[in-house]
Tab-separated table of C-alpha atoms in Angstrom:
chain	number	residue	atom	x	y	z
A	1	MET	CA	37.186	-26.595	-56.043
A	2	ASN	CA	40.828	-26.591	-54.857
A	3	ARG	CA	41.569	-23.456	-56.879
A	4	THR	CA	38.562	-21.730	-55.324
A	5	MET	CA	39.703	-22.588	-51.816
A	6	SER	CA	43.198	-21.385	-52.579
A	7	LEU	CA	41.868	-18.090	-53.842
A	8	LEU	CA	39.743	-17.589	-50.700
A	9	ALA	CA	42.711	-18.389	-48.500
A	10	ALA	CA	44.891	-15.904	-50.323
A	11	CYS	CA	42.277	-13.203	-49.847
A	12	SER	CA	42.337	-13.681	-46.094
A	13	LEU	CA	46.058	-12.979	-45.641
A	14	PRO	CA	47.128	-9.956	-43.587
A	15	LEU	CA	46.490	-6.457	-44.829
A	16	PHE	CA	50.036	-5.851	-45.999
A	17	LEU	CA	49.621	-8.322	-48.862
A	18	ALA	CA	48.442	-7.144	-52.252
A	19	GLY	CA	44.714	-7.243	-52.984
A	20	CYS	CA	43.507	-10.484	-54.516
A	21	LEU	CA	41.543	-8.918	-57.308
A	22	SER	CA	44.080	-6.217	-58.238
A	23	ASP	CA	46.630	-6.409	-61.041
A	24	ASP	CA	48.557	-3.547	-59.430
A	25	ASP	CA	51.107	-4.878	-56.954
A	26	ASP	CA	51.048	-1.488	-55.191
A	27	ASP	CA	47.330	-1.745	-54.295
A	28	GLU	CA	46.642	-2.969	-50.777
A	29	VAL	CA	43.487	-4.523	-49.368
A	30	VAL	CA	41.406	-1.726	-47.878
A	31	GLN	CA	39.252	-2.761	-44.948
A	32	PRO	CA	35.987	-0.862	-44.467
A	33	ASP	CA	35.752	1.469	-41.489
A	34	PRO	CA	34.168	-0.222	-38.474
A	35	GLU	CA	30.536	0.524	-37.709
A	36	PHE	CA	29.117	1.038	-34.256
A	37	ALA	CA	25.927	0.603	-32.243
A	38	ASN	CA	24.973	2.542	-29.108
A	39	VAL	CA	24.586	0.489	-25.919
A	40	ARG	CA	23.260	1.259	-22.438
A	41	VAL	CA	22.763	-1.232	-19.573
A	42	ILE	CA	20.117	-0.884	-16.844
A	43	HIS	CA	19.770	-2.940	-13.629
A	44	ALA	CA	15.999	-3.134	-13.062
A	45	ALA	CA	15.618	-6.401	-11.097
A	46	SER	CA	14.626	-5.181	-7.646
A	47	ASP	CA	15.555	-8.254	-5.573
A	48	ALA	CA	18.786	-9.050	-7.427
A	49	PRO	CA	22.264	-8.343	-6.024
A	50	LEU	CA	24.925	-6.124	-7.527
A	51	VAL	CA	26.049	-7.490	-10.895
A	52	ASN	CA	28.914	-7.453	-13.384
A	53	ILE	CA	28.128	-7.141	-17.100
A	54	THR	CA	30.236	-9.066	-19.616
A	55	ALA	CA	30.503	-9.290	-23.400
A	56	ASN	CA	32.223	-12.396	-24.757
A	57	ASP	CA	33.316	-13.179	-21.173
A	58	ALA	CA	35.097	-9.846	-20.651
A	59	ILE	CA	33.820	-6.976	-18.482
A	60	LEU	CA	31.850	-4.624	-20.731
A	61	ASN	CA	32.803	-0.955	-20.475
A	62	ASN	CA	33.838	-1.192	-16.785
A	63	LEU	CA	30.340	-2.300	-15.739
A	64	GLU	CA	31.232	-3.940	-12.425
A	65	GLY	CA	29.222	-3.879	-9.215
A	66	VAL	CA	26.163	-2.347	-10.898
A	67	ASP	CA	23.396	-1.752	-8.349
A	68	TYR	CA	19.620	-1.770	-8.722
A	69	GLN	CA	18.121	1.303	-10.422
A	70	VAL	CA	21.468	2.226	-11.961
A	71	ALA	CA	21.818	2.893	-15.682
A	72	SER	CA	25.138	3.206	-17.436
A	73	GLY	CA	25.886	6.008	-19.820
A	74	ARG	CA	25.387	5.292	-23.501
A	75	PHE	CA	28.552	3.986	-25.174
A	76	GLU	CA	29.599	2.735	-28.615
A	77	VAL	CA	30.255	-0.928	-29.377
A	78	GLU	CA	31.447	-2.228	-32.727
A	79	THR	CA	28.713	-4.047	-34.627
A	80	GLY	CA	28.535	-7.816	-34.474
A	81	THR	CA	27.127	-10.604	-32.322
A	82	TYR	CA	28.076	-10.691	-28.653
A	83	ASP	CA	27.575	-13.139	-25.808
A	84	ILE	CA	26.129	-10.800	-23.157
A	85	GLY	CA	26.264	-12.100	-19.604
A	86	VAL	CA	25.121	-10.904	-16.193
A	87	THR	CA	27.152	-12.217	-13.261
A	88	ALA	CA	25.580	-11.911	-9.824
A	89	ILE	CA	27.906	-10.875	-6.980
A	90	LEU	CA	27.073	-13.426	-4.287
A	91	PRO	CA	28.407	-14.269	-0.834
A	92	GLY	CA	31.148	-16.739	-1.703
A	93	ASP	CA	31.434	-17.511	-5.417
A	94	ASP	CA	29.852	-15.253	-8.040
A	95	ALA	CA	27.639	-16.848	-10.690
A	96	GLU	CA	26.465	-15.981	-14.185
A	97	VAL	CA	22.682	-15.768	-13.920
A	98	LEU	CA	21.701	-14.386	-17.317
A	99	GLN	CA	23.059	-14.860	-20.822
A	100	ALA	CA	21.916	-13.854	-24.295
A	101	ASP	CA	23.456	-13.585	-27.742
A	102	VAL	CA	22.788	-10.049	-28.951
A	103	THR	CA	23.485	-8.890	-32.505
A	104	LEU	CA	24.338	-5.184	-32.650
A	105	GLU	CA	23.630	-3.303	-35.853
A	106	ALA	CA	24.939	0.064	-36.971
A	107	ASP	CA	23.161	3.309	-36.066
A	108	THR	CA	20.897	1.541	-33.557
A	109	ASN	CA	20.381	2.129	-29.848
A	110	TYR	CA	20.332	-0.926	-27.575
A	111	ASP	CA	19.073	-0.513	-24.015
A	112	VAL	CA	19.734	-3.829	-22.277
A	113	PHE	CA	17.693	-4.287	-19.085
A	114	ALA	CA	18.016	-6.929	-16.406
A	115	VAL	CA	14.393	-7.307	-15.253
A	116	GLY	CA	12.160	-9.686	-13.341
A	117	SER	CA	12.569	-11.292	-9.944
A	118	VAL	CA	15.111	-13.685	-8.502
A	119	ALA	CA	12.580	-14.969	-5.950
A	120	ASP	CA	10.082	-16.207	-8.531
A	121	ASP	CA	12.713	-17.252	-11.103
A	122	SER	CA	11.542	-14.683	-13.660
A	123	LEU	CA	14.884	-12.905	-14.074
A	124	MET	CA	15.589	-12.108	-17.726
A	125	LEU	CA	17.468	-9.861	-20.136
A	126	LEU	CA	15.274	-7.385	-21.994
A	127	PRO	CA	16.887	-5.672	-25.011
A	128	VAL	CA	14.982	-2.549	-26.104
A	129	THR	CA	16.002	-1.144	-29.491
A	130	SER	CA	15.451	2.063	-31.385
A	131	ALA	CA	16.923	3.680	-34.483
A	132	GLU	CA	19.499	6.381	-33.801
A	133	THR	CA	17.296	9.439	-34.306
A	134	PRO	CA	18.325	13.099	-33.890
A	135	VAL	CA	16.044	15.276	-31.780
A	136	THR	CA	14.310	17.980	-33.791
A	137	ALA	CA	15.012	21.526	-32.586
A	138	GLY	CA	12.433	22.646	-30.022
A	139	ASN	CA	11.536	19.068	-29.108
A	140	ALA	CA	12.396	16.455	-26.504
A	141	GLN	CA	12.559	12.755	-27.338
A	142	VAL	CA	11.313	10.069	-24.952
A	143	GLN	CA	11.061	6.283	-24.950
A	144	ILE	CA	9.088	4.614	-22.135
A	145	VAL	CA	9.674	1.066	-20.846
A	146	HIS	CA	7.563	-0.910	-18.348
A	147	ALA	CA	10.343	-2.608	-16.363
A	148	ALA	CA	8.495	-2.967	-13.041
A	149	SER	CA	7.938	-6.702	-12.559
A	150	ALA	CA	5.638	-6.196	-9.545
A	151	ALA	CA	3.307	-3.777	-11.361
A	152	PRO	CA	0.319	-4.860	-13.497
A	153	THR	CA	-0.612	-3.645	-16.955
A	154	VAL	CA	-0.876	0.123	-16.708
A	155	ASP	CA	-2.068	3.209	-18.553
A	156	ILE	CA	0.595	5.908	-18.810
A	157	TYR	CA	-0.540	9.493	-19.251
A	158	VAL	CA	1.788	12.319	-20.303
A	159	THR	CA	-0.185	15.568	-20.130
A	160	ALA	CA	-0.011	19.256	-19.386
A	161	PRO	CA	0.600	19.723	-15.621
A	162	ASP	CA	-2.942	20.927	-14.879
A	163	ALA	CA	-4.835	18.629	-17.252
A	164	ALA	CA	-7.789	16.728	-15.813
A	165	LEU	CA	-7.016	13.037	-16.168
A	166	ALA	CA	-10.604	12.198	-17.147
A	167	ASP	CA	-10.241	14.442	-20.209
A	168	GLU	CA	-7.071	12.708	-21.436
A	169	GLN	CA	-6.222	9.532	-23.284
A	170	PRO	CA	-3.238	7.433	-22.158
A	171	LEU	CA	-0.100	7.785	-24.229
A	172	VAL	CA	0.276	4.011	-24.007
A	173	THR	CA	-1.184	0.982	-22.264
A	174	ALA	CA	1.761	-1.199	-21.304
A	175	GLU	CA	2.265	-4.529	-19.647
A	176	PHE	CA	5.536	-5.652	-18.072
A	177	THR	CA	8.428	-5.599	-20.636
A	178	ASP	CA	6.511	-3.402	-23.137
A	179	ALA	CA	8.304	-0.399	-24.627
A	180	THR	CA	7.101	2.507	-26.732
A	181	ASP	CA	8.751	3.769	-29.887
A	182	LEU	CA	10.723	6.986	-29.687
A	183	VAL	CA	8.259	9.843	-29.214
A	184	GLN	CA	9.120	13.493	-29.853
A	185	VAL	CA	7.117	16.194	-28.088
A	186	PRO	CA	7.568	19.955	-27.814
A	187	ALA	CA	9.978	20.875	-25.032
A	188	GLY	CA	8.173	22.198	-21.966
A	189	GLU	CA	6.453	21.208	-18.747
A	190	TYR	CA	4.560	17.928	-18.457
A	191	ARG	CA	3.031	15.620	-15.881
A	192	ILE	CA	3.357	11.817	-15.918
A	193	ARG	CA	0.600	9.803	-14.273
A	194	ILE	CA	0.217	6.039	-14.138
A	195	THR	CA	-2.971	4.103	-13.405
A	196	PRO	CA	-3.900	0.425	-13.543
A	197	ALA	CA	-5.141	-0.268	-17.073
A	198	GLY	CA	-8.707	0.949	-17.495
A	199	SER	CA	-8.758	2.724	-14.127
A	200	MET	CA	-8.640	6.381	-13.098
A	201	ASP	CA	-6.890	5.545	-9.799
A	202	VAL	CA	-3.476	7.213	-9.978
A	203	VAL	CA	-0.694	5.077	-8.505
A	204	PHE	CA	2.141	7.326	-9.672
A	205	ASP	CA	2.109	11.094	-10.168
A	206	SER	CA	5.301	12.880	-11.156
A	207	GLY	CA	3.995	16.370	-10.518
A	208	THR	CA	5.358	18.951	-12.944
A	209	VAL	CA	8.499	17.869	-14.795
A	210	ALA	CA	10.410	19.838	-17.427
A	211	LEU	CA	11.476	18.251	-20.715
A	212	ALA	CA	14.356	20.362	-22.032
A	213	ASP	CA	14.899	21.310	-25.661
A	214	GLY	CA	17.016	18.554	-27.211
A	215	ALA	CA	16.605	16.101	-24.339
A	216	ASP	CA	16.846	12.444	-25.406
A	217	LEU	CA	15.443	10.390	-22.526
A	218	LEU	CA	14.730	6.786	-21.627
A	219	VAL	CA	12.030	6.583	-18.927
A	220	ALA	CA	11.681	3.193	-17.228
A	221	ALA	CA	9.075	2.246	-14.624
A	222	THR	CA	10.854	0.181	-11.933
A	223	ASN	CA	9.703	-1.419	-8.691
A	224	ASN	CA	9.758	1.079	-5.821
A	225	THR	CA	12.082	-0.159	-3.074
A	226	GLY	CA	12.169	3.201	-1.273
A	227	SER	CA	9.626	4.894	0.950
A	228	GLY	CA	6.150	6.038	-0.043
A	229	ASP	CA	3.073	4.186	-1.259
A	230	SER	CA	3.589	4.199	-5.020
A	231	PRO	CA	4.487	0.772	-6.425
A	232	VAL	CA	6.877	2.295	-8.971
A	233	THR	CA	9.719	4.745	-9.255
A	234	LEU	CA	10.626	6.126	-12.671
A	235	LEU	CA	14.245	5.841	-13.739
A	236	VAL	CA	15.128	8.644	-16.181
A	237	ALA	CA	18.297	8.090	-18.219
A	238	ASP	CA	19.789	10.782	-20.442
A	239	GLY	CA	22.783	9.019	-21.993
A	240	GLU	CA	25.220	10.089	-19.271
A	241	GLY	CA	23.549	8.470	-16.262
A	242	ALA	CA	20.149	8.268	-14.611
A	243	VAL	CA	18.095	9.832	-11.831
A	244	LYS	CA	15.061	8.553	-9.923
A	245	LEU	CA	11.775	10.350	-10.412
A	246	TRP	CA	9.631	9.755	-7.335
A	247	ASP	CA	5.883	10.032	-6.966
A	248	VAL	CA	5.096	13.584	-5.905
A	249	ASN	CA	3.667	12.328	-2.587
A	250	THR	CA	6.689	10.220	-1.649
A	251	THR	CA	7.830	10.724	1.938
A	252	ALA	CA	11.022	9.995	3.829
A	253	ASP	CA	11.119	7.300	6.533
A	254	ILE	CA	12.870	7.746	9.882
A	255	ARG	CA	13.105	5.661	13.043
A	256	VAL	CA	14.666	6.663	16.358
A	257	VAL	CA	16.771	4.637	18.799
A	258	HIS	CA	17.202	5.704	22.444
A	259	GLY	CA	20.801	4.670	23.114
A	260	ILE	CA	21.713	6.815	26.148
A	261	SER	CA	21.666	4.478	29.138
A	262	ASP	CA	21.590	7.139	31.863
A	263	ALA	CA	18.861	9.258	30.218
A	264	PRO	CA	15.147	9.075	31.105
A	265	ALA	CA	12.353	8.471	28.612
A	266	VAL	CA	12.376	11.210	25.982
A	267	ASP	CA	10.222	12.989	23.440
A	268	VAL	CA	11.593	13.869	20.016
A	269	ILE	CA	10.363	17.196	18.621
A	270	ALA	CA	10.928	18.562	15.106
A	271	ASN	CA	11.146	22.281	14.353
A	272	ASN	CA	10.064	23.124	17.915
A	273	GLU	CA	6.467	22.080	17.277
A	274	LEU	CA	6.011	18.618	15.735
A	275	VAL	CA	6.198	15.776	18.249
A	276	LEU	CA	7.658	12.871	16.303
A	277	ILE	CA	8.159	10.514	19.255
A	278	ASP	CA	6.558	10.436	22.685
A	279	ALA	CA	8.006	8.698	25.748
A	280	LEU	CA	10.773	6.631	24.149
A	281	ALA	CA	12.732	4.808	26.846
A	282	PHE	CA	16.234	3.307	26.772
A	283	PRO	CA	17.073	1.019	24.927
A	284	MET	CA	13.962	1.052	22.754
A	285	ALA	CA	13.550	1.869	19.063
A	286	THR	CA	10.548	3.079	17.106
A	287	ASP	CA	9.147	1.734	13.879
A	288	TYR	CA	9.701	3.823	10.772
A	289	LEU	CA	7.712	7.060	10.665
A	290	SER	CA	6.802	8.672	7.347
A	291	VAL	CA	7.540	12.401	7.248
A	292	MET	CA	7.797	14.989	4.508
A	293	PRO	CA	11.271	15.317	2.995
A	294	ALA	CA	12.799	18.513	4.371
A	295	ASP	CA	15.429	20.048	6.608
A	296	TYR	CA	14.595	19.658	10.303
A	297	LEU	CA	15.872	20.913	13.637
A	298	ILE	CA	15.505	18.119	16.191
A	299	ASP	CA	15.131	18.480	19.954
A	300	VAL	CA	15.378	15.521	22.311
A	301	VAL	CA	13.716	16.441	25.607
A	302	ALA	CA	12.722	14.712	28.814
A	303	ASP	CA	9.274	13.164	28.479
A	304	ALA	CA	8.377	14.158	32.034
A	305	ASP	CA	9.424	17.786	31.544
A	306	ASN	CA	9.940	19.119	28.024
A	307	SER	CA	11.880	22.094	29.379
A	308	ILE	CA	14.776	19.713	30.097
A	309	VAL	CA	16.547	19.570	26.740
A	310	ALA	CA	19.180	16.910	26.109
A	311	ILE	CA	19.767	17.649	22.416
A	312	ASP	CA	18.889	21.085	21.058
A	313	ASP	CA	18.317	21.954	17.392
A	314	ALA	CA	20.272	19.094	15.824
A	315	ALA	CA	20.077	19.763	12.076
A	316	ILE	CA	19.121	16.843	9.835
A	317	THR	CA	18.083	16.555	6.202
A	318	LEU	CA	15.622	13.875	5.078
A	319	GLU	CA	15.503	13.220	1.338
A	320	THR	CA	12.636	11.936	-0.796
A	321	GLY	CA	12.351	8.158	-0.885
A	322	MET	CA	15.141	7.577	1.613
A	323	SER	CA	15.090	5.757	4.969
A	324	TYR	CA	17.069	6.725	8.072
A	325	THR	CA	17.908	5.612	11.593
A	326	ALA	CA	18.493	8.383	14.161
A	327	ILE	CA	20.430	7.187	17.209
A	328	ALA	CA	20.637	9.203	20.431
A	329	ASN	CA	23.897	8.014	21.990
A	330	ASN	CA	26.841	8.699	24.328
A	331	GLU	CA	25.970	9.840	27.888
A	332	LEU	CA	23.437	12.295	29.262
A	333	ALA	CA	26.252	14.708	30.133
A	334	ALA	CA	27.337	14.854	26.462
A	335	PRO	CA	24.497	13.510	24.305
A	336	GLU	CA	24.881	12.920	20.560
A	337	LEU	CA	22.348	12.431	17.775
A	338	ASP	CA	23.595	10.552	14.724
A	339	LEU	CA	21.590	10.093	11.529
A	340	LEU	CA	22.418	7.040	9.402
A	341	MET	CA	21.016	6.341	5.955
A	342	ASP	CA	19.425	2.896	5.693
A	343	MET	CA	19.320	0.557	2.697
A	344	PRO	CA	16.109	-1.443	3.149
A	345	ARG	CA	16.081	-3.069	-0.312
A	346	ARG	CA	15.871	-6.822	0.124
A	347	VAL	CA	18.115	-9.059	-1.997
A	348	ALA	CA	16.882	-12.598	-2.632
A	349	THR	CA	20.384	-14.118	-2.781
A	350	GLU	CA	21.755	-12.854	0.531
A	351	ALA	CA	21.137	-11.734	4.087
A	352	LYS	CA	22.182	-8.120	4.638
A	353	VAL	CA	23.687	-7.485	8.076
A	354	ARG	CA	24.795	-4.152	9.594
A	355	ILE	CA	26.373	-3.635	13.014
A	356	ILE	CA	26.649	-0.110	14.496
A	357	HIS	CA	28.955	0.874	17.373
A	358	ALA	CA	27.080	3.310	19.678
A	359	SER	CA	28.562	2.233	23.032
A	360	PRO	CA	31.164	4.655	24.438
A	361	ALA	CA	31.742	2.326	27.401
A	362	ALA	CA	32.911	-0.458	25.083
A	363	GLY	CA	35.724	1.590	23.559
A	364	SER	CA	37.524	0.079	20.567
A	365	VAL	CA	36.158	-3.362	19.643
A	366	ASP	CA	36.692	-6.318	17.337
A	367	ILE	CA	33.625	-7.901	15.737
A	368	TYR	CA	33.568	-11.611	14.904
A	369	VAL	CA	30.975	-13.308	12.697
A	370	THR	CA	31.338	-17.085	12.917
A	371	GLY	CA	29.360	-20.227	12.263
A	372	ASP	CA	29.778	-21.719	15.740
A	373	GLY	CA	30.558	-18.868	18.148
A	374	GLU	CA	34.145	-20.076	18.646
A	375	ILE	CA	36.570	-17.180	18.186
A	376	ALA	CA	39.783	-18.578	19.695
A	377	ASP	CA	41.274	-19.293	16.253
A	378	ALA	CA	39.167	-16.821	14.249
A	379	ASP	CA	40.146	-13.460	12.850
A	380	PRO	CA	37.731	-10.596	13.433
A	381	ALA	CA	35.533	-9.634	10.507
A	382	PHE	CA	36.010	-6.025	11.618
A	383	ALA	CA	38.980	-5.056	13.775
A	384	GLY	CA	39.617	-1.983	15.888
A	385	VAL	CA	36.182	-0.405	15.506
A	386	ASP	CA	36.118	2.734	17.653
A	387	TYR	CA	33.232	4.612	19.179
A	388	SER	CA	33.278	8.118	17.691
A	389	THR	CA	31.446	11.327	18.514
A	390	ASP	CA	32.042	12.591	14.956
A	391	ALA	CA	30.107	9.825	13.196
A	392	LEU	CA	29.145	6.432	14.542
A	393	ALA	CA	31.332	3.627	13.250
A	394	GLU	CA	29.491	0.841	11.475
A	395	THR	CA	30.177	-2.193	9.321
A	396	GLY	CA	27.935	-1.086	6.481
A	397	TYR	CA	25.656	-3.720	4.999
A	398	VAL	CA	27.534	-7.010	4.823
A	399	SER	CA	26.249	-9.694	2.453
A	400	LEU	CA	26.080	-13.156	4.028
A	401	ALA	CA	24.801	-16.470	2.738
A	402	ALA	CA	21.717	-17.744	4.529
A	403	GLY	CA	22.540	-19.856	7.562
A	404	GLU	CA	23.401	-19.941	11.261
A	405	TYR	CA	25.770	-17.299	12.616
A	406	PHE	CA	27.130	-16.033	15.918
A	407	VAL	CA	28.181	-12.410	16.405
A	408	THR	CA	30.767	-11.792	19.110
A	409	VAL	CA	32.093	-8.352	20.059
A	410	THR	CA	35.290	-8.139	22.111
A	411	ALA	CA	37.626	-5.429	23.336
A	412	ALA	CA	39.990	-4.712	20.447
A	413	GLY	CA	42.972	-7.054	20.356
A	414	THR	CA	41.513	-9.488	22.864
A	415	LYS	CA	39.363	-12.598	22.786
A	416	GLU	CA	37.330	-11.547	25.792
A	417	GLY	CA	33.659	-11.499	24.779
A	418	ALA	CA	31.895	-8.309	25.675
A	419	ILE	CA	28.738	-9.145	23.691
A	420	ALA	CA	27.719	-12.518	22.305
A	421	THR	CA	24.461	-12.968	20.431
A	422	GLY	CA	24.127	-16.697	20.548
A	423	SER	CA	22.795	-18.498	17.508
A	424	LEU	CA	21.226	-16.291	14.822
A	425	MET	CA	19.429	-17.819	11.847
A	426	LEU	CA	19.820	-15.422	8.922
A	427	ASP	CA	17.565	-15.854	5.906
A	428	ALA	CA	18.256	-14.731	2.368
A	429	GLY	CA	16.072	-11.799	1.398
A	430	ASN	CA	16.159	-10.331	4.907
A	431	VAL	CA	17.838	-7.266	6.417
A	432	TYR	CA	19.348	-7.316	9.913
A	433	THR	CA	20.601	-4.383	12.003
A	434	ALA	CA	22.267	-4.530	15.434
A	435	ILE	CA	23.348	-1.476	17.449
A	436	ALA	CA	25.783	-1.831	20.336
A	437	VAL	CA	24.845	0.516	23.212
A	438	ASN	CA	25.929	0.843	26.827
A	439	GLY	CA	24.594	-1.495	29.485
A	440	ALA	CA	21.548	-0.416	31.450
A	441	MET	CA	23.583	0.280	34.597
A	442	GLU	CA	27.016	1.744	35.187
A	443	GLY	CA	29.615	-0.992	34.886
A	444	ALA	CA	27.282	-3.350	33.010
A	445	LEU	CA	28.427	-4.941	29.774
A	446	PRO	CA	27.265	-3.332	26.518
A	447	GLN	CA	24.135	-4.722	24.905
A	448	LEU	CA	22.661	-4.955	21.425
A	449	VAL	CA	19.544	-3.216	20.156
A	450	LEU	CA	18.169	-5.456	17.383
A	451	LEU	CA	16.223	-4.023	14.456
A	452	ASP	CA	14.666	-5.050	11.135
A	453	ASP	CA	14.362	-8.801	10.629
A	454	PHE	CA	16.112	-9.608	13.894
A	455	VAL	CA	12.756	-8.766	15.451
A	456	THR	CA	10.245	-8.856	12.576
A	457	THR	CA	9.417	-11.063	9.641
A	458	PRO	CA	8.435	-9.396	6.312
């Protein structure tokens, strides 16, 4: 036994020592070439925060701050068993929320999904595997994954663009976490439609999509957190990154804020013919309106007399699935229209708060966010925020832990409160937007227009 152990120990010495089983002192131990697996990571948990991905407690392939509906490129990892972790980026301390030991084998593709819901404690890691398979010339290769936790079991049809659905059979019936094998089809134009299992009611329709010769695609159904009525958005990953494939009927959402204190009630007209808003008074805001994604020329005119034009042919672009806030601001003598992209996705671990500076009378300001409203010894969360006619200054979406907060806005460099909100109870999973605008009368202090969950409950 001791001789056996000694022999094993000798065989494990560094590579510069002679091989244990060789009689030739010049022979060295030759280690086999390393083998590799292919790995891709996909964030598909719609109410989860940004995350970091680790392997054996080290950041994996620079995967930090990964957002929902983002897929990494495909990268090689040496074979072996790894402790894969997902660390949630939280207000305060981050926390590892998912962990799994994953054994990677050579010549195999591993698509590692974070799926499920934080709110109902169903968050999980979903590894989807496939053999590394070359795409035959003239074909495209596709693997489909049901990663939409809010969607039921579905039938997925992949057909010619003009095929009648009633004449077709589903490619697969899939429940949440199901995945198909790799499927190769002739390159060309197709149409993807999804229905509840056993139903002909289409809840997702891709319209015509082209599958290119040689394409090697992962197509994942994910919860739709954008605009439109479809419950899912398809995430299409090609090995380099991913794009969202929206339902063909998906709209864009826009709301309008009247932030010009000395202007009368206004109408908002698109392309000189479509009345989007009628009789919007200062300092009111509309709900979101669903409109077709397109380029628009926007006129803001007096409600009482549409020939009085405050803003003429302001060009805006509204993209599929996106949400926007349009803010008419400044003064009637020099009106501005600013379009801001919104991020309405709700995150179960945080309150998302955004503050927008649209008050020219306030000038440069400091913004304090405190737990008690006392700012004498506090540093501003945002200092020296200026009103700008180029693009409205804003905080962006700030992640806060649920709780009681006070927002105080002062003239920059002073502790003199220009706006104080009083106590605000912020709940995790909610989105809050506040827009600072001029006071209703000349010389009045600025005021806040409150939107989202400041005024509504989901």
